[in-house]
Amino acid sequence: MPRFSRRTIVISPHLDDAVFSCGAMLAASPGAVVCTVFTGAPRAALVTDWDTQCGFANAHQAMRARRAEDVAALEILGARAAHLGFLDSQYAQGRTNTAREIAAAIRNVIRECTCDTLFIPLGLFHSDHHLTHAAAREASLSDTSIACIAYEDCLYRRMNGLVQMRLAELANSDIEATPLPDPIDAEALACRATKQRAVQCYASQLKAFGPHGYDDVLSPERFWRLRTTDRNG
Ligand SMILES: [Zn+2]
């Protein structure tokens, strides 16, 4: 299992994505920070279909419970939580924040943690994942002191062609993506077991995905090192 330092930050769109997609890596890298972008609650106590499926009465109850789920999951993994407080698209009601605004907030966390390795989502399918990818990519690739590693967004990576489309877009943007090795050893298996316990903390989200709706989180995690081609000389 690749091991990373305490100066590692994983950027997560929602409260669950980092653990679903990188939980075993986090278990192998104690002290890392999981920085989640969409953790805010709207002013009004909105009722959305997704929150209802998760068993919540309204958005306020949902976000309070989901932040607590996240803290509990990260405690199991030995990671620290940073919540940026932007509004999830289900609450934004057309007033979505820009990638530039989110990138500025991510840069602040990078500075505070003296980050040397930033994990970002490939940014698949969901508009919040696209936005997080764009913001985190803007914040990291312009800083040559930071290694930028993309993780495949669990669940969405199984959708036809989505990983391929992102890799093609990266190539067209002069960014090379090289897969990291995924060692299969005793430590990796132990980290996967720890991840499974952490995943169970997101009980509200698992309820909405249904019994087999999140099987992909138990498959191997996959990572791509991103580098702008002009950085290679
Ligand atoms: Zn998500």
mmCIF file of C-alpha atoms and ligand atoms in Angstrom:
data_model
loop_
_atom_site.group_PDB
_atom_site.id
_atom_site.type_symbol
_atom_site.label_atom_id
_atom_site.label_comp_id
_atom_site.label_asym_id
_atom_site.label_seq_id
_atom_site.Cartn_x
_atom_site.Cartn_y
_atom_site.Cartn_z
ATOM 1 C CA MET A 1 0.000 0.000 0.000
ATOM 2 C CA PRO A 2 1.530 3.370 -0.924
ATOM 3 C CA ARG A 3 2.376 5.327 2.234
ATOM 4 C CA PHE A 4 2.289 9.106 2.384
ATOM 5 C CA SER A 5 3.415 11.682 4.932
ATOM 6 C CA ARG A 6 1.429 13.818 7.371
ATOM 7 C CA ARG A 7 1.724 16.571 4.803
ATOM 8 C CA THR A 8 -0.719 14.724 2.539
ATOM 9 C CA ILE A 9 -4.142 16.209 1.815
ATOM 10 C CA VAL A 10 -6.983 14.369 0.127
ATOM 11 C CA ILE A 11 -9.553 16.668 -1.460
ATOM 12 C CA SER A 12 -13.027 15.158 -1.223
ATOM 13 C CA PRO A 13 -16.122 16.555 -2.954
ATOM 14 C CA HIS A 14 -18.645 15.164 -0.450
ATOM 15 C CA LEU A 15 -18.503 13.719 3.058
ATOM 16 C CA ASP A 16 -17.632 10.110 2.081
ATOM 17 C CA ASP A 17 -15.790 10.322 -1.280
ATOM 18 C CA ALA A 18 -12.232 10.392 0.112
ATOM 19 C CA VAL A 19 -12.818 7.382 2.353
ATOM 20 C CA PHE A 20 -14.708 5.448 -0.330
ATOM 21 C CA SER A 21 -11.955 6.081 -2.893
ATOM 22 C CA CYS A 22 -8.757 6.380 -0.767
ATOM 23 C CA GLY A 23 -9.601 4.808 2.622
ATOM 24 C CA ALA A 24 -6.927 2.089 2.442
ATOM 25 C CA MET A 25 -4.267 4.612 1.399
ATOM 26 C CA LEU A 26 -5.374 6.837 4.319
ATOM 27 C CA ALA A 27 -5.119 3.890 6.726
ATOM 28 C CA ALA A 28 -1.496 3.457 5.571
ATOM 29 C CA SER A 29 -0.743 7.184 5.930
ATOM 30 C CA PRO A 30 -1.706 8.294 9.462
ATOM 31 C CA GLY A 31 -1.993 12.025 10.063
ATOM 32 C CA ALA A 32 -3.147 12.931 6.549
ATOM 33 C CA VAL A 33 -5.824 15.600 6.146
ATOM 34 C CA VAL A 34 -9.118 14.950 4.365
ATOM 35 C CA CYS A 35 -10.416 18.272 3.110
ATOM 36 C CA THR A 36 -14.070 18.058 2.078
ATOM 37 C CA VAL A 37 -15.475 20.799 -0.122
ATOM 38 C CA PHE A 38 -19.279 20.515 0.120
ATOM 39 C CA THR A 39 -20.036 20.419 3.830
ATOM 40 C CA GLY A 40 -22.252 23.477 4.316
ATOM 41 C CA ALA A 41 -25.939 23.564 5.228
ATOM 42 C CA PRO A 42 -28.313 25.910 3.377
ATOM 43 C CA ARG A 43 -30.059 28.683 5.324
ATOM 44 C CA ALA A 44 -33.477 27.117 4.763
ATOM 45 C CA ALA A 45 -34.196 23.611 6.064
ATOM 46 C CA LEU A 46 -34.586 22.216 2.525
ATOM 47 C CA VAL A 47 -35.916 18.715 1.951
ATOM 48 C CA THR A 48 -34.240 16.910 -0.974
ATOM 49 C CA ASP A 49 -34.894 13.470 -2.467
ATOM 50 C CA TRP A 50 -31.374 12.296 -1.592
ATOM 51 C CA ASP A 51 -31.569 13.362 2.056
ATOM 52 C CA THR A 52 -34.989 11.731 2.347
ATOM 53 C CA GLN A 53 -33.564 8.449 0.984
ATOM 54 C CA CYS A 54 -30.803 8.761 3.590
ATOM 55 C CA GLY A 55 -33.439 8.974 6.340
ATOM 56 C CA PHE A 56 -33.146 12.696 7.147
ATOM 57 C CA ALA A 57 -36.014 15.142 7.770
ATOM 58 C CA ASN A 58 -34.182 18.122 6.259
ATOM 59 C CA ALA A 59 -30.813 19.513 5.122
ATOM 60 C CA HIS A 60 -29.833 20.838 8.550
ATOM 61 C CA GLN A 61 -30.247 17.448 10.179
ATOM 62 C CA ALA A 62 -28.501 15.781 7.216
ATOM 63 C CA MET A 63 -25.379 17.920 7.241
ATOM 64 C CA ARG A 64 -25.004 17.787 11.022
ATOM 65 C CA ALA A 65 -25.172 13.992 10.943
ATOM 66 C CA ARG A 66 -22.959 13.662 7.863
ATOM 67 C CA ARG A 67 -20.181 15.807 9.348
ATOM 68 C CA ALA A 68 -20.276 13.618 12.470
ATOM 69 C CA GLU A 69 -20.115 10.464 10.298
ATOM 70 C CA ASP A 70 -17.047 11.887 8.574
ATOM 71 C CA VAL A 71 -15.232 12.699 11.823
ATOM 72 C CA ALA A 72 -15.923 9.156 13.109
ATOM 73 C CA ALA A 73 -14.666 7.537 9.876
ATOM 74 C CA LEU A 74 -11.496 9.622 9.805
ATOM 75 C CA GLU A 75 -10.769 8.810 13.432
ATOM 76 C CA ILE A 76 -10.662 5.104 12.509
ATOM 77 C CA LEU A 77 -8.203 5.904 9.723
ATOM 78 C CA GLY A 78 -6.046 8.237 11.846
ATOM 79 C CA ALA A 79 -6.810 11.148 9.502
ATOM 80 C CA ARG A 80 -7.840 14.726 10.287
ATOM 81 C CA ALA A 81 -10.907 16.472 8.878
ATOM 82 C CA ALA A 82 -11.082 19.913 7.247
ATOM 83 C CA HIS A 83 -14.552 21.019 6.119
ATOM 84 C CA LEU A 84 -14.679 23.893 3.631
ATOM 85 C CA GLY A 85 -18.421 24.611 4.010
ATOM 86 C CA PHE A 86 -19.442 25.123 0.363
ATOM 87 C CA LEU A 87 -22.986 24.141 -0.595
ATOM 88 C CA ASP A 88 -23.620 20.791 -2.265
ATOM 89 C CA SER A 89 -25.399 21.158 -5.642
ATOM 90 C CA GLN A 90 -28.580 19.704 -4.121
ATOM 91 C CA TYR A 91 -28.734 22.809 -1.881
ATOM 92 C CA ALA A 92 -27.175 25.493 -4.090
ATOM 93 C CA GLN A 93 -30.397 26.313 -5.985
ATOM 94 C CA GLY A 94 -28.515 27.647 -9.000
ATOM 95 C CA ARG A 95 -25.976 29.683 -6.981
ATOM 96 C CA THR A 96 -23.024 27.319 -7.428
ATOM 97 C CA ASN A 97 -19.583 28.540 -6.370
ATOM 98 C CA THR A 98 -16.901 28.830 -9.037
ATOM 99 C CA ALA A 99 -13.818 26.632 -9.344
ATOM 100 C CA ARG A 100 -11.719 29.738 -8.654
ATOM 101 C CA GLU A 101 -13.456 30.364 -5.297
ATOM 102 C CA ILE A 102 -13.036 26.742 -4.258
ATOM 103 C CA ALA A 103 -9.395 26.708 -5.443
ATOM 104 C CA ALA A 104 -8.662 29.725 -3.186
ATOM 105 C CA ALA A 105 -10.063 27.844 -0.166
ATOM 106 C CA ILE A 106 -8.022 24.744 -1.076
ATOM 107 C CA ARG A 107 -4.843 26.859 -1.371
ATOM 108 C CA ASN A 108 -5.409 28.099 2.196
ATOM 109 C CA VAL A 109 -5.544 24.514 3.484
ATOM 110 C CA ILE A 110 -2.430 23.627 1.442
ATOM 111 C CA ARG A 111 -0.578 26.527 3.081
ATOM 112 C CA GLU A 112 -1.782 25.700 6.609
ATOM 113 C CA CYS A 113 -0.730 22.031 6.278
ATOM 114 C CA THR A 114 2.527 22.747 4.395
ATOM 115 C CA CYS A 115 1.209 20.116 2.017
ATOM 116 C CA ASP A 116 3.628 18.185 -0.198
ATOM 117 C CA THR A 117 1.186 15.675 -1.757
ATOM 118 C CA LEU A 118 -2.341 16.508 -2.865
ATOM 119 C CA PHE A 119 -4.858 13.830 -3.844
ATOM 120 C CA ILE A 120 -7.674 15.079 -6.033
ATOM 121 C CA PRO A 121 -10.674 13.269 -7.533
ATOM 122 C CA LEU A 122 -10.582 12.468 -11.243
ATOM 123 C CA GLY A 123 -13.934 14.265 -11.112
ATOM 124 C CA LEU A 124 -16.395 11.853 -12.667
ATOM 125 C CA PHE A 125 -20.120 12.106 -13.466
ATOM 126 C CA HIS A 126 -21.436 14.355 -10.665
ATOM 127 C CA SER A 127 -21.283 18.152 -11.165
ATOM 128 C CA ASP A 128 -19.807 18.567 -7.651
ATOM 129 C CA HIS A 129 -17.048 16.092 -8.545
ATOM 130 C CA HIS A 130 -16.310 17.950 -11.816
ATOM 131 C CA LEU A 131 -16.094 21.245 -9.936
ATOM 132 C CA THR A 132 -13.862 19.810 -7.196
ATOM 133 C CA HIS A 133 -11.517 18.290 -9.787
ATOM 134 C CA ALA A 134 -11.213 21.610 -11.644
ATOM 135 C CA ALA A 135 -10.600 23.594 -8.437
ATOM 136 C CA ALA A 136 -8.080 21.170 -6.919
ATOM 137 C CA ARG A 137 -6.255 20.826 -10.229
ATOM 138 C CA GLU A 138 -6.007 24.612 -10.491
ATOM 139 C CA ALA A 139 -4.701 24.816 -6.907
ATOM 140 C CA SER A 140 -2.069 22.091 -7.256
ATOM 141 C CA LEU A 141 -0.680 21.888 -10.765
ATOM 142 C CA SER A 142 0.435 25.529 -10.700
ATOM 143 C CA ASP A 143 2.582 24.754 -7.598
ATOM 144 C CA THR A 144 5.663 22.733 -8.525
ATOM 145 C CA SER A 145 6.424 21.925 -4.858
ATOM 146 C CA ILE A 146 3.330 19.702 -4.623
ATOM 147 C CA ALA A 147 2.907 16.195 -6.052
ATOM 148 C CA CYS A 148 -0.585 15.894 -7.513
ATOM 149 C CA ILE A 149 -2.208 12.453 -7.521
ATOM 150 C CA ALA A 150 -5.692 11.821 -8.880
ATOM 151 C CA TYR A 151 -7.868 9.087 -7.416
ATOM 152 C CA GLU A 152 -10.631 7.317 -9.287
ATOM 153 C CA ASP A 153 -13.991 8.378 -7.827
ATOM 154 C CA CYS A 154 -15.491 5.216 -6.348
ATOM 155 C CA LEU A 155 -18.892 4.166 -7.691
ATOM 156 C CA TYR A 156 -18.744 6.606 -10.645
ATOM 157 C CA ARG A 157 -15.530 5.066 -12.054
ATOM 158 C CA ARG A 158 -17.596 1.999 -12.981
ATOM 159 C CA MET A 159 -19.751 3.992 -15.382
ATOM 160 C CA ASN A 160 -18.985 3.333 -19.039
ATOM 161 C CA GLY A 161 -16.125 5.372 -20.440
ATOM 162 C CA LEU A 162 -15.937 8.017 -17.692
ATOM 163 C CA VAL A 163 -12.350 7.321 -16.582
ATOM 164 C CA GLN A 164 -11.311 7.129 -20.221
ATOM 165 C CA MET A 165 -12.939 10.486 -21.004
ATOM 166 C CA ARG A 166 -11.114 12.203 -18.139
ATOM 167 C CA LEU A 167 -7.768 10.693 -19.178
ATOM 168 C CA ALA A 168 -8.348 11.940 -22.731
ATOM 169 C CA GLU A 169 -9.249 15.413 -21.436
ATOM 170 C CA LEU A 170 -6.075 15.482 -19.310
ATOM 171 C CA ALA A 171 -3.961 14.510 -22.320
ATOM 172 C CA ASN A 172 -5.609 17.260 -24.379
ATOM 173 C CA SER A 173 -4.748 19.710 -21.580
ATOM 174 C CA ASP A 174 -1.042 18.729 -21.673
ATOM 175 C CA ILE A 175 -1.263 16.825 -18.371
ATOM 176 C CA GLU A 176 0.166 13.318 -18.279
ATOM 177 C CA ALA A 177 -1.466 10.700 -16.038
ATOM 178 C CA THR A 178 0.673 7.739 -14.915
ATOM 179 C CA PRO A 179 -0.796 4.939 -12.777
ATOM 180 C CA LEU A 180 0.744 4.273 -9.350
ATOM 181 C CA PRO A 181 1.450 0.632 -8.440
ATOM 182 C CA ASP A 182 -1.041 -1.127 -6.156
ATOM 183 C CA PRO A 183 0.954 -3.550 -3.984
ATOM 184 C CA ILE A 184 -0.895 -6.651 -2.794
ATOM 185 C CA ASP A 185 0.733 -7.519 0.529
ATOM 186 C CA ALA A 186 -0.321 -8.202 4.125
ATOM 187 C CA GLU A 187 -0.221 -4.519 5.044
ATOM 188 C CA ALA A 188 -2.429 -3.598 2.094
ATOM 189 C CA LEU A 189 -4.985 -6.214 3.129
ATOM 190 C CA ALA A 190 -4.969 -4.905 6.723
ATOM 191 C CA CYS A 191 -5.495 -1.366 5.436
ATOM 192 C CA ARG A 192 -8.458 -2.546 3.342
ATOM 193 C CA ALA A 193 -9.999 -4.108 6.445
ATOM 194 C CA THR A 194 -9.582 -0.829 8.349
ATOM 195 C CA LYS A 195 -11.141 0.981 5.403
ATOM 196 C CA GLN A 196 -14.186 -1.302 5.542
ATOM 197 C CA ARG A 197 -14.787 -0.279 9.162
ATOM 198 C CA ALA A 198 -14.437 3.400 8.256
ATOM 199 C CA VAL A 199 -16.834 3.064 5.303
ATOM 200 C CA GLN A 200 -19.520 1.741 7.670
ATOM 201 C CA CYS A 201 -19.480 5.095 9.513
ATOM 202 C CA TYR A 202 -21.268 6.703 6.550
ATOM 203 C CA ALA A 203 -24.427 4.810 7.448
ATOM 204 C CA SER A 204 -26.840 7.405 6.063
ATOM 205 C CA GLN A 205 -25.240 7.360 2.617
ATOM 206 C CA LEU A 206 -24.931 3.538 2.529
ATOM 207 C CA LYS A 207 -28.650 3.309 3.262
ATOM 208 C CA ALA A 208 -29.447 5.383 0.161
ATOM 209 C CA PHE A 209 -26.987 3.439 -2.056
ATOM 210 C CA GLY A 210 -28.645 0.157 -1.030
ATOM 211 C CA PRO A 211 -27.036 -3.189 -0.063
ATOM 212 C CA HIS A 212 -24.976 -3.685 -3.264
ATOM 213 C CA GLY A 213 -24.917 -0.085 -4.452
ATOM 214 C CA TYR A 214 -21.477 0.574 -2.980
ATOM 215 C CA ASP A 215 -19.669 -2.726 -3.727
ATOM 216 C CA ASP A 216 -17.080 -0.785 -5.731
ATOM 217 C CA VAL A 217 -15.584 0.711 -2.541
ATOM 218 C CA LEU A 218 -14.204 -2.740 -1.717
ATOM 219 C CA SER A 219 -12.348 -2.989 -5.040
ATOM 220 C CA PRO A 220 -8.700 -1.870 -5.212
ATOM 221 C CA GLU A 221 -8.112 1.877 -5.100
ATOM 222 C CA ARG A 222 -6.497 3.337 -8.190
ATOM 223 C CA PHE A 223 -4.291 6.410 -8.399
ATOM 224 C CA TRP A 224 -2.793 8.443 -11.233
ATOM 225 C CA ARG A 225 0.162 10.778 -10.813
ATOM 226 C CA LEU A 226 -0.587 13.988 -12.725
ATOM 227 C CA ARG A 227 2.115 16.213 -14.190
ATOM 228 C CA THR A 228 1.971 19.035 -16.672
ATOM 229 C CA THR A 229 4.099 17.992 -19.610
ATOM 230 C CA ASP A 230 6.047 21.276 -19.626
ATOM 231 C CA ARG A 231 7.227 20.415 -16.082
ATOM 232 C CA ASN A 232 9.105 17.421 -17.489
ATOM 233 C CA GLY A 233 11.295 19.630 -19.606
HETATM 234 ZN ZN ZN B 1 -19.571 12.545 -4.078
#
